[in-house]
Short mmCIF file of C-alpha atoms and ligand atoms in Angstrom, two decimals:
data_model
loop_
_atom_site.label_atom_id
_atom_site.label_comp_id
_atom_site.label_asym_id
_atom_site.label_seq_id
_atom_site.Cartn_x
_atom_site.Cartn_y
_atom_site.Cartn_z
CA UNK R 299 46.39 79.78 155.44
CA UNK R 300 49.69 81.33 155.03
CA UNK R 301 50.66 83.76 157.68
CA UNK R 302 50.63 86.75 156.31
CA UNK R 303 52.73 89.07 158.46
CA UNK R 304 56.05 86.73 157.06
CA UNK R 305 54.28 87.43 153.61
CA UNK R 306 54.34 91.12 153.94
CA UNK R 307 57.71 91.29 155.65
CA UNK R 308 58.78 89.25 152.59
CA UNK R 309 57.59 91.91 150.33
CA UNK R 310 59.44 94.48 152.23
CA UNK R 311 62.13 93.20 151.54
CA UNK R 312 61.85 93.44 147.48
CA UNK R 313 63.76 95.91 145.68
CA UNK R 314 62.68 96.84 142.00
CA UNK R 315 65.42 98.70 140.04
CA UNK R 316 64.03 101.23 137.47
CA UNK R 317 65.66 101.63 133.84
CA UNK R 318 66.71 105.41 133.29
CA UNK R 319 65.76 104.73 129.16
CA UNK R 320 62.22 103.84 130.29
CA UNK R 321 61.73 107.67 131.05
CA UNK R 322 63.05 108.80 127.85
CA UNK R 323 61.23 108.77 124.53
CA UNK R 324 61.56 105.52 122.59
CA UNK R 325 59.32 103.96 119.68
CA UNK R 326 59.97 101.15 116.89
CA UNK R 327 61.91 101.73 113.82
CA UNK R 328 58.46 102.77 111.84
CA UNK R 329 58.14 106.08 114.78
CA UNK R 330 58.70 107.44 117.94
CA UNK R 331 56.04 109.24 119.51
CA UNK R 332 57.24 112.08 121.54
CA UNK R 333 55.71 112.63 124.99
CA UNK R 334 55.84 116.28 126.59
CA UNK R 335 57.42 116.54 129.36
CA UNK R 336 60.20 113.88 128.85
CA UNK R 337 63.52 114.42 130.56
CA UNK R 338 66.06 116.13 128.75
CA UNK R 339 69.11 114.96 130.82
CA UNK R 340 70.25 111.90 132.93
CA UNK R 341 69.23 114.07 136.08
CA UNK R 342 65.74 114.82 134.77
CA UNK R 343 65.74 110.53 134.38
CA UNK R 344 66.73 110.54 137.97
CA UNK R 345 64.03 112.95 139.47
CA UNK R 346 61.24 110.92 137.50
CA UNK R 347 62.99 107.85 138.70
CA UNK R 348 62.42 109.15 142.31
CA UNK R 349 58.76 109.59 141.34
CA UNK R 350 58.52 106.00 140.91
CA UNK R 351 60.02 105.56 144.61
CA UNK R 352 58.43 107.72 146.13
CA UNK R 353 54.80 105.88 145.39
CA UNK R 354 55.75 102.54 145.44
CA UNK R 355 58.27 102.20 148.26
CA UNK R 356 60.35 99.64 146.51
CA UNK R 357 62.19 101.34 143.47
CA UNK R 358 65.04 102.52 145.59
CA UNK R 359 67.74 102.72 142.27
CA UNK R 360 68.16 103.63 138.75
CA UNK R 361 69.71 101.75 135.86
CA UNK R 362 71.99 103.67 133.83
CA UNK R 363 72.73 103.37 130.20
CA UNK R 364 76.19 104.59 128.84
CA UNK R 365 76.73 106.60 126.74
CA UNK R 366 72.90 107.51 126.87
CA UNK R 367 73.10 108.57 130.52
CA UNK R 368 76.83 110.15 130.16
CA UNK R 369 77.33 113.11 132.36
CA UNK R 370 80.93 115.08 133.44
CA UNK R 371 80.65 113.96 136.97
CA UNK R 372 79.61 110.65 137.89
CA UNK R 373 79.88 111.44 141.36
CA UNK R 374 77.31 114.03 141.08
CA UNK R 375 74.70 112.45 139.52
CA UNK R 376 75.64 109.90 142.59
CA UNK R 377 74.80 112.52 144.80
CA UNK R 378 71.73 114.18 142.45
CA UNK R 379 69.96 110.49 143.11
CA UNK R 380 70.82 110.63 146.46
CA UNK R 381 69.51 114.13 147.15
CA UNK R 382 66.18 112.57 145.58
CA UNK R 383 66.08 109.38 147.75
CA UNK R 384 67.15 106.78 145.50
CA UNK R 385 70.69 105.36 143.97
CA UNK R 386 72.45 104.60 140.67
CA UNK R 387 72.35 101.16 140.41
CA UNK R 388 73.40 98.74 137.31
CA UNK R 389 75.95 100.29 134.39
CA UNK R 390 74.41 99.00 131.28
CA UNK R 391 76.96 99.10 128.50
CA UNK R 392 76.29 99.92 124.92
CA UNK R 393 78.15 98.81 122.05
CA UNK R 394 75.67 98.33 119.41
CA UNK R 395 75.02 102.05 117.90
CA UNK R 396 78.13 102.73 116.42
CA UNK R 397 79.03 102.81 112.85
CA UNK R 398 82.04 100.84 113.77
CA UNK R 399 80.01 97.94 114.93
CA UNK R 400 78.09 96.84 111.90
CA UNK R 401 79.91 93.43 112.06
CA UNK R 402 79.74 93.38 116.20
CA UNK R 403 81.45 94.53 118.69
CA UNK R 404 83.90 92.22 120.62
CA UNK R 405 83.08 89.34 118.70
CA UNK R 406 84.13 91.53 115.43
CA UNK R 407 86.67 90.04 113.31
CA UNK R 408 88.51 93.72 113.16
CA UNK R 409 90.94 94.04 116.29
CA UNK R 410 90.78 97.58 116.21
CA UNK R 411 86.92 97.37 117.12
CA UNK R 412 86.99 95.00 119.40
CA UNK R 413 89.59 97.11 121.09
CA UNK R 414 87.56 100.07 121.06
CA UNK R 415 84.50 97.95 122.35
CA UNK R 416 86.58 96.77 125.52
CA UNK R 417 87.45 100.21 126.13
CA UNK R 418 84.15 101.07 126.48
CA UNK R 419 83.53 98.22 128.69
CA UNK R 420 86.38 99.23 131.04
CA UNK R 421 84.86 102.53 130.94
CA UNK R 422 81.77 101.63 131.99
CA UNK R 423 83.79 100.20 134.84
CA UNK R 424 85.00 103.62 135.68
CA UNK R 425 81.63 104.83 135.91
CA UNK R 426 80.43 102.64 138.29
CA UNK R 427 82.98 103.25 140.53
CA UNK R 428 81.77 106.56 140.46
CA UNK R 429 78.31 105.96 140.81
CA UNK R 430 79.09 103.22 143.11
CA UNK R 431 77.23 100.84 141.06
CA UNK R 432 77.61 96.97 141.83
CA UNK R 433 76.41 95.66 138.56
CA UNK R 434 77.84 95.96 134.87
CA UNK R 435 75.54 94.79 132.48
CA UNK R 436 76.51 93.48 129.34
CA UNK R 437 74.05 92.94 126.36
CA UNK R 438 75.67 92.39 122.90
CA UNK R 439 73.70 92.99 119.86
CA UNK R 440 76.68 90.79 117.85
CA UNK R 441 76.08 87.90 115.85
CA UNK R 442 75.77 87.60 112.14
CA UNK R 443 73.09 87.52 109.32
CA UNK R 444 74.27 85.02 107.02
CA UNK R 445 75.98 81.63 107.06
CA UNK R 446 79.61 81.56 106.46
CA UNK R 447 79.42 85.41 107.15
CA UNK R 448 81.93 84.98 109.97
CA UNK R 449 83.30 81.68 111.99
CA UNK R 450 80.93 81.12 114.87
CA UNK R 451 83.92 79.49 117.02
CA UNK R 452 85.99 82.43 116.45
CA UNK R 453 83.90 84.78 117.50
CA UNK R 454 83.19 82.93 120.75
CA UNK R 455 87.22 83.34 121.42
CA UNK R 456 86.88 86.81 120.53
CA UNK R 457 84.05 87.25 123.19
CA UNK R 458 85.53 84.98 125.75
CA UNK R 459 88.84 87.20 125.32
CA UNK R 460 87.11 90.59 125.88
CA UNK R 461 85.33 89.51 128.70
CA UNK R 462 88.12 88.12 130.35
CA UNK R 463 89.61 91.62 130.57
CA UNK R 464 87.19 93.16 131.31
CA UNK R 465 86.12 90.92 134.26
CA UNK R 466 90.00 91.55 135.55
CA UNK R 467 89.00 95.02 135.96
CA UNK R 468 86.27 94.07 138.46
CA UNK R 469 86.64 94.69 141.83
CA UNK R 470 86.12 92.59 144.37
CA UNK R 471 82.46 93.82 145.53
CA UNK R 472 81.49 94.37 141.51
CA UNK R 473 79.86 91.52 139.45
CA UNK R 474 79.60 91.18 135.48
CA UNK R 475 75.94 90.71 134.28
CA UNK R 476 75.95 88.68 130.88
CA UNK R 477 72.40 89.12 129.20
CA UNK R 478 71.42 86.70 126.16
CA UNK R 479 69.18 87.44 123.42
CA UNK R 480 67.59 84.68 120.84
CA UNK R 481 67.92 87.01 117.79
CA UNK R 482 67.57 90.82 116.58
CA UNK R 483 69.81 92.60 115.27
CA UNK R 484 71.21 89.49 113.93
CA UNK R 485 68.92 87.19 112.07
CA UNK R 486 71.03 83.67 111.58
CA UNK R 487 73.78 83.43 114.67
CA UNK R 488 73.57 85.79 117.49
CA UNK R 489 77.22 85.36 119.72
CA UNK R 490 75.20 85.17 123.33
CA UNK R 491 71.90 83.64 122.24
CA UNK R 492 70.55 81.78 125.36
CA UNK R 493 71.21 80.90 128.80
CA UNK R 494 73.83 78.42 128.07
CA UNK R 495 76.31 79.99 126.60
CA UNK R 496 75.94 82.78 128.68
CA UNK R 497 76.62 80.62 131.67
CA UNK R 498 79.72 78.79 130.25
CA UNK R 499 81.15 82.55 129.60
CA UNK R 500 80.39 83.39 133.40
CA UNK R 501 81.47 79.78 134.80
CA UNK R 502 84.59 80.65 133.02
CA UNK R 503 85.17 83.78 134.40
CA UNK R 504 84.53 83.37 137.82
CA UNK R 505 82.44 83.55 140.80
CA UNK R 506 81.44 87.57 140.29
CA UNK R 507 80.19 86.93 136.55
CA UNK R 508 76.36 85.83 136.62
CA UNK R 509 73.55 85.59 133.80
CA UNK R 510 70.59 88.01 133.26
CA UNK R 511 67.40 86.69 132.13
CA UNK R 512 65.29 89.04 129.90
CA UNK R 513 62.00 87.91 129.87
CA UNK R 514 61.72 89.16 126.56
CA UNK R 515 64.50 87.39 125.34
CA UNK R 516 63.14 83.93 124.58
CA UNK R 517 61.24 82.06 121.59
CA UNK R 518 57.97 81.43 122.10
CA UNK R 519 56.25 79.39 124.61
CA UNK R 520 60.29 78.87 126.34
CA UNK R 521 59.81 77.94 129.82
CA UNK R 522 61.50 80.72 131.50
CA UNK R 523 60.91 79.37 134.90
CA UNK R 524 62.85 76.35 134.17
CA UNK R 525 65.85 78.28 133.18
CA UNK R 526 65.55 80.73 136.66
CA UNK R 527 65.13 77.37 138.31
CA UNK R 528 68.38 76.03 136.82
CA UNK R 529 70.37 79.41 137.33
CA UNK R 530 69.48 79.50 141.04
CA UNK R 531 70.56 76.13 141.20
CA UNK R 532 74.08 76.74 139.81
CA UNK R 533 74.00 80.08 142.10
CA UNK R 534 74.37 82.01 138.51
CA UNK R 535 71.19 84.31 138.44
CA UNK R 536 72.53 87.67 138.77
CA UNK R 537 69.13 89.27 137.53
CA UNK R 538 66.26 89.72 135.94
CA UNK R 539 65.32 92.03 132.85
CA UNK R 540 61.75 92.39 133.02
CA UNK R 541 59.25 92.97 130.56
CA UNK R 542 56.27 91.56 128.61
CA UNK R 543 56.04 90.15 125.71
CA UNK R 544 53.38 89.13 123.03
CA UNK R 545 55.47 88.27 119.81
CA UNK R 546 59.39 89.17 120.25
CA UNK R 547 61.27 91.17 121.99
CA UNK R 548 58.02 93.68 122.91
CA UNK R 549 59.48 95.62 125.95
CA UNK R 550 55.78 95.93 127.10
CA UNK R 551 54.96 96.47 130.86
CA UNK R 552 56.42 93.68 132.83
CA UNK R 553 53.09 91.11 133.74
CA UNK R 554 50.73 92.66 131.42
CA UNK R 555 51.27 89.86 128.33
CA UNK R 556 51.33 86.92 130.69
CA UNK R 557 51.11 87.80 134.55
CA UNK R 558 51.08 84.02 135.21
CA UNK R 559 54.00 83.33 134.21
CA UNK R 560 55.83 86.20 136.04
CA UNK R 561 54.58 84.05 139.15
CA UNK R 562 55.64 81.06 138.02
CA UNK R 563 59.24 82.35 137.69
CA UNK R 564 58.55 84.46 141.24
CA UNK R 565 57.54 81.13 142.59
CA UNK R 566 61.15 79.62 141.74
CA UNK R 567 62.72 82.98 143.22
CA UNK R 568 61.05 82.42 146.38
CA UNK R 569 61.64 78.55 146.11
CA UNK R 570 65.16 79.51 146.37
CA UNK R 571 65.24 82.07 148.89
CA UNK R 572 66.36 84.66 146.69
CA UNK R 573 63.89 87.52 146.99
CA UNK R 574 65.76 89.15 149.78
CA UNK R 575 68.82 92.00 148.46
CA UNK R 576 71.45 89.46 149.98
CA UNK R 577 70.56 86.68 147.57
CA UNK R 578 72.03 88.99 144.87
CA UNK R 579 69.38 88.57 142.39
CA UNK R 580 68.58 91.84 140.89
CA UNK R 581 65.41 92.71 139.86
CA UNK R 582 65.50 94.95 137.08
CA UNK R 583 62.78 96.08 134.56
CA UNK R 584 63.97 96.81 131.03
CA UNK R 585 60.83 98.22 129.06
CA UNK R 586 59.95 101.01 126.76
CA UNK R 587 56.64 102.91 127.05
CA UNK R 588 56.28 104.13 123.40
CA UNK R 589 52.07 105.03 123.51
CA UNK R 590 51.92 105.22 127.75
CA UNK R 591 52.60 107.51 129.68
CA UNK R 592 56.21 107.07 131.81
CA UNK R 593 55.93 107.85 135.09
CA UNK R 594 52.43 105.78 135.62
CA UNK R 595 53.52 102.94 133.34
CA UNK R 596 56.91 102.33 135.59
CA UNK R 597 54.42 102.68 138.87
CA UNK R 598 52.25 100.14 137.44
CA UNK R 599 54.89 97.88 136.53
CA UNK R 600 56.45 97.85 139.83
CA UNK R 601 53.17 97.00 141.14
CA UNK R 602 52.47 94.30 138.84
CA UNK R 603 55.99 92.76 139.94
CA UNK R 604 54.85 93.34 143.66
CA UNK R 605 51.29 91.24 142.80
CA UNK R 606 53.37 88.04 141.27
CA UNK R 607 55.67 88.06 144.04
CA UNK R 608 52.85 88.20 146.75
CA UNK R 609 50.66 85.75 145.08
CA UNK R 610 53.75 83.48 144.90
CA UNK R 611 54.52 84.07 148.40
CA UNK R 612 51.27 82.98 149.24
CA UNK R 613 51.68 79.37 148.09
CA UNK R 614 51.79 77.11 150.81
CA UNK R 615 55.34 75.27 150.90
CA UNK R 616 54.24 72.27 152.79
CA UNK R 617 51.25 71.78 151.16
CA UNK R 618 52.95 72.07 147.75
CA UNK R 619 55.50 69.61 148.82
CA UNK R 620 53.40 67.24 150.67
CA UNK R 621 51.48 67.09 147.68
CA UNK R 622 54.31 66.46 145.46
CA UNK R 623 55.68 63.75 147.85
CA UNK R 624 52.83 61.85 147.63
CA UNK R 625 52.22 62.10 143.61
CA UNK R 626 49.10 64.32 144.40
CA UNK R 627 49.10 65.83 140.85
CA UNK R 628 45.91 67.86 141.24
CA UNK R 629 46.28 69.11 144.67
CA UNK R 630 50.01 70.21 143.88
CA UNK R 631 48.46 72.36 141.03
CA UNK R 632 45.84 73.33 142.99
CA UNK R 633 48.03 74.55 145.84
CA UNK R 634 49.74 76.88 142.86
CA UNK R 635 46.59 77.98 141.04
CA UNK R 636 44.78 79.13 144.77
CA UNK R 637 47.70 81.30 145.13
CA UNK R 638 47.48 82.23 141.78
CA UNK R 639 43.78 83.37 142.11
CA UNK R 640 43.80 85.24 145.31
CA UNK R 641 43.48 88.91 145.19
CA UNK R 642 46.64 90.66 146.29
CA UNK R 643 46.00 93.83 146.05
CA UNK R 644 44.16 94.41 149.78
CA UNK R 645 47.55 93.17 150.99
CA UNK R 646 49.84 95.05 148.88
CA UNK R 647 47.35 98.38 149.62
CA UNK R 648 47.70 97.56 153.65
CA UNK R 649 51.23 96.80 153.12
CA UNK R 650 51.86 100.53 151.58
CA UNK R 651 49.66 102.34 154.31
CA UNK R 652 51.74 100.31 156.76
CA UNK R 653 54.61 102.25 155.22
CA UNK R 654 53.06 105.30 154.86
CA UNK R 655 52.39 105.27 151.12
CA UNK R 656 49.01 105.67 149.63
CA UNK R 657 47.54 102.41 148.97
CA UNK R 658 47.02 103.35 145.48
CA UNK R 659 50.51 104.60 143.88
CA UNK R 660 48.91 105.48 140.32
CA UNK R 661 45.98 107.99 141.67
CA UNK R 662 48.08 109.37 143.71
CA UNK R 663 50.91 110.17 141.74
CA UNK R 664 47.87 111.70 139.05
CA UNK R 665 46.86 113.87 142.36
CA UNK R 666 50.64 114.65 142.51
CA UNK R 667 50.74 117.61 139.93
CA UNK R 668 54.18 116.07 138.95
CA UNK R 669 52.99 115.55 135.50
CA UNK R 670 51.77 118.82 134.83
CA UNK R 671 54.79 120.23 136.33
CA UNK R 672 57.26 118.62 134.38
CA UNK R 673 55.37 119.45 131.23
CA UNK R 674 55.77 123.06 132.31
CA UNK R 675 59.04 122.96 132.88
CA UNK R 676 60.59 121.11 130.26
CA UNK R 677 60.49 123.30 127.68
CA UNK R 678 62.82 123.41 125.04
CA UNK R 679 66.27 121.32 125.02
CA UNK R 680 66.07 118.15 123.65
CA UNK R 681 64.04 114.94 125.01
CA UNK R 682 66.07 112.04 125.75
CA UNK R 683 65.50 109.10 123.66
CA UNK R 684 67.99 106.07 122.47
CA UNK R 685 70.75 108.26 121.55
CA UNK R 686 73.37 110.23 123.10
C1 RM4 I 757 68.57 95.42 124.50
C2 RM4 I 757 68.74 94.38 126.04
C3 RM4 I 757 69.26 95.39 127.29
C4 RM4 I 757 68.91 96.57 127.08
C5 RM4 I 757 68.76 97.48 125.43
C6 RM4 I 757 68.06 98.98 125.79
O1 RM4 I 757 67.45 94.64 123.99
O2 RM4 I 757 67.64 94.13 126.46
O3 RM4 I 757 69.15 94.82 128.36
O4 RM4 I 757 70.02 97.48 127.87
O5 RM4 I 757 68.01 96.65 124.96
MN1 MN I 758 67.37 93.68 128.53
#
């Protein structure tokens, strides 16, 4: 049996970052269904994120998306977060929602558009300075829809140049996280479509550039834990954007579609001793709650990550290694499956109680009256959504 004290100690070290955009109204290109009580401002998003931390105890930071979370005074937003017991985390740049970006942002053939995109990325580093954020997360919608539309190699050169300019602006304790995505919105070629492309750029840039694995950004059937193992081995896994996908980039709650995959991913993280904050792997959620209430959905997501992590921690490393060494395929697989099939919910409930929290965060949130309070108070104004 695995030493449960060690398992709990490891779980206490894990921190999960929430996305500000999960609290706003979102939907598909067919319809956004608004919900009552949704935050109107980054200040209110921060308050909602703090609720998730209040009931889970492991979600002490909120990522922001610029310009969706533009405020006049970022230092004040940082203080506001602090007053509510959390911090402002990763700064996400947005160079995909302006008319100028029809043919791309940093890869655009027009140097004027490229300059505009780079200026925004540099602005985001200014925001980081004010919020105290460590990480700049870059996701580019850049790509082409038709063969011949633009020169694939030239676009890579433009990308490399833009990244180098932004990288040079980072302080010593700041990082650039480069996210990849197979397709969408571009349907023929995407300029950062996979971990290999992202890693090549990061290696060229330097040690402060690392790859982000968004679990929804792969082709069906991709072995994501293999990618995770490779990036950890290279010391270049900057973090995760966790979510679930059934078909494409569905942005559903992490652990909803394939909790076993999440477990396998967490096994590779633990295998590399990368659960603790000092390892530099950011465990972020990147989700949209289109039809379910947002705050409890974030709580549920955090719990799903914890459950997968706890199960992966239950794998007996010695038993697994011995079986692998002996070529005992069934015993090795059983070491994984026995851990996966363990119900870790009582362990996590105990962990929460030990931390002075309610063992059942979703029910505790429901009973807190916060949902009713925001519905009553947040009347008027424009609910936050995918816009500025
Ligand atoms: C993108 C990507 C980014 C996220 C935006 C909202 O698909 O996953 O991480 O910031 O969506
Ligand atoms: Mn993402």
